Short mmCIF file of C-alpha atoms and ligand atoms in Angstrom, two decimals:
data_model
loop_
_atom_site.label_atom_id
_atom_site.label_comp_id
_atom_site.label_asym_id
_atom_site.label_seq_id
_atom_site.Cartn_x
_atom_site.Cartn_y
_atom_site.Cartn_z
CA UNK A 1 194.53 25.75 243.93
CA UNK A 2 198.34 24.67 244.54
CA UNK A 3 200.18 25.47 247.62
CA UNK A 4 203.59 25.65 248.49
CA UNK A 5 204.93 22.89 251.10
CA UNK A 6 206.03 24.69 253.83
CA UNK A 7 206.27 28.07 252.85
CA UNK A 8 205.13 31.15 255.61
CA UNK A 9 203.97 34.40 253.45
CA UNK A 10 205.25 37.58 255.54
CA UNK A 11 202.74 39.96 254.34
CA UNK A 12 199.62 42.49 254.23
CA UNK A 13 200.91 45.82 255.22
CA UNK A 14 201.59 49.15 253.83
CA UNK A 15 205.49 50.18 253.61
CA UNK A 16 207.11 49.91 256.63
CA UNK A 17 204.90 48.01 259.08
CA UNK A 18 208.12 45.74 258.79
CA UNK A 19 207.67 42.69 256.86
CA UNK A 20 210.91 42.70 255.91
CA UNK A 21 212.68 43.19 259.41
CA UNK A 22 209.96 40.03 260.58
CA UNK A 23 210.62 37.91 257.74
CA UNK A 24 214.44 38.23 257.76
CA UNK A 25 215.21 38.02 262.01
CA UNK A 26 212.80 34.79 261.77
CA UNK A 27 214.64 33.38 258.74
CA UNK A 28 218.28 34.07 260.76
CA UNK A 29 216.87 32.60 264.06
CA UNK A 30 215.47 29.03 262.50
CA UNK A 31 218.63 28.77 260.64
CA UNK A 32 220.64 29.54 263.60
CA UNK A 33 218.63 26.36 265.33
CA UNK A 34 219.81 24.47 262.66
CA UNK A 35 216.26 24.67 260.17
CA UNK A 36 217.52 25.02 256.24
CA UNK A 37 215.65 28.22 255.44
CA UNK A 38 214.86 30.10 251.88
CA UNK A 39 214.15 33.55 252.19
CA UNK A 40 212.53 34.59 248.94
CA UNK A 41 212.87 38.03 248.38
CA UNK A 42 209.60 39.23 246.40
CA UNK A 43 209.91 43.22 246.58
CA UNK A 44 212.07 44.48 243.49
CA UNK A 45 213.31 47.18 246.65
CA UNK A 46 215.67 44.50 247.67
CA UNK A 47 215.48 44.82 251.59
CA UNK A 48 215.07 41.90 252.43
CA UNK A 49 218.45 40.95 250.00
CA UNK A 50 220.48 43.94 251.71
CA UNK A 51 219.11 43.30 255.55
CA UNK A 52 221.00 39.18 254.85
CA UNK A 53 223.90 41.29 253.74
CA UNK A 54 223.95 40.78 250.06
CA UNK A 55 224.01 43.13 246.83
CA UNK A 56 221.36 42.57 244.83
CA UNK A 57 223.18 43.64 241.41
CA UNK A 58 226.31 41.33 242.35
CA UNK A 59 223.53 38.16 242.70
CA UNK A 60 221.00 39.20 239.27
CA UNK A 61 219.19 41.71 240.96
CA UNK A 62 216.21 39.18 240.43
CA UNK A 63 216.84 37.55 237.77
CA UNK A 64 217.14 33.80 238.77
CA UNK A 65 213.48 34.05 239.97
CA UNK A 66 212.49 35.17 236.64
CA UNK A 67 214.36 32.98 234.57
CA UNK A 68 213.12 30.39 236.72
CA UNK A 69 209.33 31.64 235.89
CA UNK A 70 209.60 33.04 232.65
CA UNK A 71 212.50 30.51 231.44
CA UNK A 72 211.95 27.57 233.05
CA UNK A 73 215.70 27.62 234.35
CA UNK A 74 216.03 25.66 237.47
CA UNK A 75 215.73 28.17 240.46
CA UNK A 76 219.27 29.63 241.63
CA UNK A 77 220.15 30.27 245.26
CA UNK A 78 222.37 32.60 246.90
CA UNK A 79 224.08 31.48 250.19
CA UNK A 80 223.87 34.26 253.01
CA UNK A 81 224.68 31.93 256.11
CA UNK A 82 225.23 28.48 257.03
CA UNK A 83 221.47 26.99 257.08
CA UNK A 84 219.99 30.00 254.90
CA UNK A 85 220.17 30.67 251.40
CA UNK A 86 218.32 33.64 249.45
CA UNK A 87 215.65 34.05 246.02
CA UNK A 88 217.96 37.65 245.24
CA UNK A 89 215.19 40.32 244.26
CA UNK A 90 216.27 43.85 242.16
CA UNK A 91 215.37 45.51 239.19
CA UNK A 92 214.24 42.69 237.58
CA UNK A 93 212.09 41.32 239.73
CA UNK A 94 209.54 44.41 238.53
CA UNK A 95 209.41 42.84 235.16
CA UNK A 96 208.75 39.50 236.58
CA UNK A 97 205.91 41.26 238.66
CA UNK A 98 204.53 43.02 235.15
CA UNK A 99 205.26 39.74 232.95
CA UNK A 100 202.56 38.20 235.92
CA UNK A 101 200.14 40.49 235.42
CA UNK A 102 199.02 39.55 231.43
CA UNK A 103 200.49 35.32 231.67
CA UNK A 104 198.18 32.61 231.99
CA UNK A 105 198.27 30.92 234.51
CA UNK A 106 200.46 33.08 236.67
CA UNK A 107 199.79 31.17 239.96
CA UNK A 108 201.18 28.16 238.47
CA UNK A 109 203.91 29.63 237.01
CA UNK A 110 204.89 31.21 240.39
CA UNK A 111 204.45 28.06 242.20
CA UNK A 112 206.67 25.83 240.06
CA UNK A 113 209.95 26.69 240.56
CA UNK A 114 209.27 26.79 244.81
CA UNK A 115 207.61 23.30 244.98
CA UNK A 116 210.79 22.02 242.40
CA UNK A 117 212.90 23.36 245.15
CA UNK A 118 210.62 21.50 248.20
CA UNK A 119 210.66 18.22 246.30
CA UNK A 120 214.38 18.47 245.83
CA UNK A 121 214.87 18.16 249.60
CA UNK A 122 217.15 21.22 249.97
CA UNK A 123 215.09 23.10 252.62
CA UNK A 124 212.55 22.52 255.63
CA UNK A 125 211.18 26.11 254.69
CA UNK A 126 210.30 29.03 252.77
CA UNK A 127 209.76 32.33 253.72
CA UNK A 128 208.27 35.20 251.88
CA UNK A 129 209.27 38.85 251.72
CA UNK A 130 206.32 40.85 250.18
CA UNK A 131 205.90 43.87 248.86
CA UNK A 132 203.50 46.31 250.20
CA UNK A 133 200.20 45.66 249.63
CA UNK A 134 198.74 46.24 246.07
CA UNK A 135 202.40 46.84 244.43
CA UNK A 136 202.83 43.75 243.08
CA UNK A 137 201.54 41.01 240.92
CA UNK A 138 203.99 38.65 243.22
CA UNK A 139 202.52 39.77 246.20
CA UNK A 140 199.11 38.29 245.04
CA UNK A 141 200.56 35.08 243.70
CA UNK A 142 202.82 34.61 247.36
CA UNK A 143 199.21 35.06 248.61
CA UNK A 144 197.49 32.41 247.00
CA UNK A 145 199.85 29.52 246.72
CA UNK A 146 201.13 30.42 250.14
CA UNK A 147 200.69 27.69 253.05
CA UNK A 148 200.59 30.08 256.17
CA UNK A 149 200.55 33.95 256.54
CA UNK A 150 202.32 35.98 258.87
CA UNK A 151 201.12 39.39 259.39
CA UNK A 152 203.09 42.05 261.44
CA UNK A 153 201.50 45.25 262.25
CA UNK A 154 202.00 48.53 264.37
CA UNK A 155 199.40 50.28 267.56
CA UNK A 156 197.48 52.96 266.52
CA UNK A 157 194.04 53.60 264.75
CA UNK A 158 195.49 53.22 261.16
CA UNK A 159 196.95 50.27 261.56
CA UNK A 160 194.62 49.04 263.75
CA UNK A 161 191.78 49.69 261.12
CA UNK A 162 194.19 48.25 258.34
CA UNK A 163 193.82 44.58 260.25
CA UNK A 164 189.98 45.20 259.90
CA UNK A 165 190.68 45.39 256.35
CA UNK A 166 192.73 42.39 256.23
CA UNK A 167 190.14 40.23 258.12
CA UNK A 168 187.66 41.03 255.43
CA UNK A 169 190.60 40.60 252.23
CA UNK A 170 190.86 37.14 253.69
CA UNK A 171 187.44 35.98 253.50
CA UNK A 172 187.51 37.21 249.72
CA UNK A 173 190.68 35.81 248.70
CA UNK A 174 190.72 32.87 246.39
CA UNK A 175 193.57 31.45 248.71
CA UNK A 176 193.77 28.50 250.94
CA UNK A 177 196.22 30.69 252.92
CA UNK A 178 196.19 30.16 256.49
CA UNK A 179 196.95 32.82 259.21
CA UNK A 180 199.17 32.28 261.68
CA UNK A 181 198.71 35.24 263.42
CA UNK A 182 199.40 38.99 263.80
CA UNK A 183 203.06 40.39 265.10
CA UNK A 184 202.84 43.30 267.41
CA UNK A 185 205.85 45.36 266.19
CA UNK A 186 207.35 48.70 267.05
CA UNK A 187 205.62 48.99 270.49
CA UNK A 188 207.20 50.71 273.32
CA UNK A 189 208.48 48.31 276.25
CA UNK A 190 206.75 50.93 278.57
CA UNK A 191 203.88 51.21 276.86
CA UNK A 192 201.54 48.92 279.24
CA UNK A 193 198.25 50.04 278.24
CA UNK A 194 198.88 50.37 274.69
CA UNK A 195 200.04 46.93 274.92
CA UNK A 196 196.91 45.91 276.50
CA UNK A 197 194.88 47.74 273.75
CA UNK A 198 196.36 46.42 270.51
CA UNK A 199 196.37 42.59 271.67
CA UNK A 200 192.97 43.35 272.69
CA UNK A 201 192.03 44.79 269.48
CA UNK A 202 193.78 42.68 267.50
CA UNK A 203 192.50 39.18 269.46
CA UNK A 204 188.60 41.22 268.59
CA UNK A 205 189.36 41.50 265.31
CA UNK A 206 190.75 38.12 264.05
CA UNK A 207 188.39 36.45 266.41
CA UNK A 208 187.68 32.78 265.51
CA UNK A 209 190.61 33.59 262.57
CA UNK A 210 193.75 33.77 264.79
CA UNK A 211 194.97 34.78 268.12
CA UNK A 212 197.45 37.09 268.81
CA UNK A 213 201.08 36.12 269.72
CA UNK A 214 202.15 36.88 273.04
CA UNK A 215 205.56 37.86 272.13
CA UNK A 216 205.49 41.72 271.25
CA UNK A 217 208.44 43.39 269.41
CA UNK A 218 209.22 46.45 271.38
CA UNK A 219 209.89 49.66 269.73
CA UNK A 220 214.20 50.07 269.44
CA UNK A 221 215.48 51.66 266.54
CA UNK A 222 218.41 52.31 267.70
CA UNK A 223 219.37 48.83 268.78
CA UNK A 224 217.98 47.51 265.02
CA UNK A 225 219.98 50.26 263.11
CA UNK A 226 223.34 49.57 264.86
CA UNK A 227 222.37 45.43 263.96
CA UNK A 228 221.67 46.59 260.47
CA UNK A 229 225.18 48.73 260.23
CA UNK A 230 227.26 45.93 261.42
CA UNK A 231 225.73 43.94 258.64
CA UNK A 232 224.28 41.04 260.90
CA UNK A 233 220.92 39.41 262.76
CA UNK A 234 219.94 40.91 265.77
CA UNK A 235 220.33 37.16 267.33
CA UNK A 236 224.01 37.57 265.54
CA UNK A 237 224.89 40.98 267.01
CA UNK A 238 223.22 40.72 270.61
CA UNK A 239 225.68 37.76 270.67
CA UNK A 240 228.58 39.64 269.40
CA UNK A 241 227.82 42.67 272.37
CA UNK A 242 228.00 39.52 275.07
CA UNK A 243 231.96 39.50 274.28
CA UNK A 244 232.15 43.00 274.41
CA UNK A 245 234.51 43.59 277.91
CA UNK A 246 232.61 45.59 280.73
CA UNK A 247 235.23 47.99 280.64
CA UNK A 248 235.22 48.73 277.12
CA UNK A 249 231.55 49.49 277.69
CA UNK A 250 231.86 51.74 280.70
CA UNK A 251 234.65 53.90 278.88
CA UNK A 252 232.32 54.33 276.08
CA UNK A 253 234.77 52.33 273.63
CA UNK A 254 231.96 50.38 272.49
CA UNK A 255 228.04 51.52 272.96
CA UNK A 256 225.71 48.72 273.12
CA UNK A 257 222.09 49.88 273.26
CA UNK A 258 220.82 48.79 276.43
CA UNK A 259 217.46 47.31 274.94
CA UNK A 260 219.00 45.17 272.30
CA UNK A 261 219.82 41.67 274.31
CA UNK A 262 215.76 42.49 275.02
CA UNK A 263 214.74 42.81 271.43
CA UNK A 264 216.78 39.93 270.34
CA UNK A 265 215.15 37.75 273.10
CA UNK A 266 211.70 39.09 271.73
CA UNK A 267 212.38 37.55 268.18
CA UNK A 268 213.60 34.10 269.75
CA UNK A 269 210.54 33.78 271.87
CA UNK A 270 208.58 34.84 268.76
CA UNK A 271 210.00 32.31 266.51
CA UNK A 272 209.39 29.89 268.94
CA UNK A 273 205.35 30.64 268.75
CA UNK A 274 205.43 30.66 265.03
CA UNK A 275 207.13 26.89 265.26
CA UNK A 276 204.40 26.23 267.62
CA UNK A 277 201.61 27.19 265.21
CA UNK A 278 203.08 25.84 262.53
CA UNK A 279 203.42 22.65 264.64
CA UNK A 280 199.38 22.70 265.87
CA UNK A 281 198.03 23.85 262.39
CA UNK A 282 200.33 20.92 260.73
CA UNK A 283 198.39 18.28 263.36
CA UNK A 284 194.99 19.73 262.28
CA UNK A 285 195.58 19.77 258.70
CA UNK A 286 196.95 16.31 259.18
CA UNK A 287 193.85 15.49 260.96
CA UNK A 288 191.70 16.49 258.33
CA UNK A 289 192.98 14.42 255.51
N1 LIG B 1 212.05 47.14 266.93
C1 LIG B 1 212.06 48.25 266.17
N2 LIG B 1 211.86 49.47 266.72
C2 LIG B 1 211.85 50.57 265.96
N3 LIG B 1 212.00 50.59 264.64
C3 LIG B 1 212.20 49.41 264.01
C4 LIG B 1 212.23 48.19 264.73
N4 LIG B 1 212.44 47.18 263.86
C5 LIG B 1 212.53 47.76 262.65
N5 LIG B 1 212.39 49.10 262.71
C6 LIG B 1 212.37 50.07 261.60
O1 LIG B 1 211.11 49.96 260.94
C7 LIG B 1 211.23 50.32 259.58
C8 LIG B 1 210.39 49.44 258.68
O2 LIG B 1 210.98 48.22 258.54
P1 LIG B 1 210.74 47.22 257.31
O3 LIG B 1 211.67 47.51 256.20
O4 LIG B 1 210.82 45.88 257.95
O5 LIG B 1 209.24 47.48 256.81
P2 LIG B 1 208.49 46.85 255.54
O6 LIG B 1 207.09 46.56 255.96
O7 LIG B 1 209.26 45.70 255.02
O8 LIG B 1 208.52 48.04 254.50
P3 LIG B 1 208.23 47.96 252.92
O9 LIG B 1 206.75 47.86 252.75
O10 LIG B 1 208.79 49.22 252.38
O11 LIG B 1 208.91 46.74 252.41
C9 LIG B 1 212.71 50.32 259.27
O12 LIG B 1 213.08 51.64 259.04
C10 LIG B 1 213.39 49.80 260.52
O13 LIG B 1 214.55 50.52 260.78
MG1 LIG B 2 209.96 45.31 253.09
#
């Protein structure tokens, strides 16, 4: 089975458990620190494509990825900051997903064009944007040539029991996939003993697999839909409130939510554990050979 050098799956999760909100604030932070990212948008919904600030039908609406599977063509990439560029996903990426399901091979066809890209030296890292679960043919092929798997997921019995799932989906896949670890997400700041619980539950669950991270993402809509209006990171527009004059702020010129310089420090302490991980699991795997 072929992996992908370097290349973190965000996935496993029924629609909106935020994959895509994970995959892109992680992709803006590491290329904010000066890490050449590739964020590969894999869900023909474009989200991922949109959240970076791009139109998916001005950039092929997912067609360089399939030329580049189905073609051969070398892989095209659209800039969407200094340090990041993006795999575009749209309409097209559905017929990629459906052209998957009946090739031979499909894995390897997936695979190619992403390891070309590796080899060529471009970029120190790929990340993922899947699908839900079970939409897509990509999804599975991100899931088997895939080097380490992020997983974000929400409190509450559902989601709680959808990790369960996920512990046992692992075992079964044919995928040398490795798991980071699961994201808390959505979680209210006040929320202490629901806090408690989920790690808890989640550190049972994936015992032996993965531990928790510490960081948890605390629940703030609010703060994420005014980063998402402005058209920027939450690292991007935490920094833009900094210059915003006190005054301006008490005469209600501009409203900053008051949680966002929180949530924005939550993703930088998170992708500061995922660097670590990667770091430790890249000593052990180097240890092994
Ligand atoms: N910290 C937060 N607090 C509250 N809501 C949030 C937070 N971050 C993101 N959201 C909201 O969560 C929702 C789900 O986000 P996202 O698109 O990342 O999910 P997804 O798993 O990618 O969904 P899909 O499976 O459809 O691709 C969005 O509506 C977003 O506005
Ligand atoms: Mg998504």
């Amino acid at each position: 089975m072929r992996t992908i050098p370097d290349s973190i799956v965000v996935g496993i999760g029924k629609g909106g458990s935020c994959k895509t909100t994970l995959a892109t604030q992680l992709s803006g932070i590491w290329a904010s620190e000066g890490k050449r990212v590739l964020l590969a948008d894999l869900d023909m919904q474009a989200s991922a494509t949109k959240v970076v600030g791009l139109d998916p039908d001005q950039h092929g609406a997912g067609r360089h990825l399939m030329d580049s599977i189905m073609y051969g063509d070398d892989l095209v990439t659209v800039k969407a900051r200094d340090n990041l560029d993006v795999i575009v996903a749209g309409r097209h990426t559905k017929t990629l997903s459906n052209h998957l399901v009946t090739a031979s091979g499909p894995a390897e066809a997936f695979a190619l064009p992403f390891e070309k890209l590796m080899a060529s030296g471009r970029f120190d890292r790929i990340v993922f944007d899947l699908p839900p679960s079970g939409s897509s043919r990509l999804a599975d092929m991100a899931m088997q040539t895939g080097k380490y798997l992020l997983v974000p997921t929400s409190a509450g019995v559902d989601n709680i029991d959808g990790l369960r799932v996920l512990a046992g989906e692992l075992d079964e896949l044919e995928s040398e996939i490795l798991l980071l670890g699961v994201v808390l997400m959505k979680i209210s700041a006040g929320a202490t003993r629901m806090r408690a619980d989920a790690q808890r539950d989640v550190a049972q669950i994936l015992a032996g697999v993965a531990d928790p991270f510490q960081t948890i993402i605390r629940e703030a809509g609010a703060a994420y839909d005014d980063s998402r209006k402005a058209g920027l990171f939450l690292h991007e527009y935490a920094e833009w409130a900094s210059t915003i004059s006190v005054r301006n702020q008490i005469q209600g010129r501009i409203k900053i939510p008051t949680n966002l310089s929180d949530l924005a420090r939550e993703f930088y302490s998170l992708a500061d554990e995922v660097d670590d991980r990667i770091a430790l699991a890249e000593r052990l795997l180097e240890g092994r050979q």
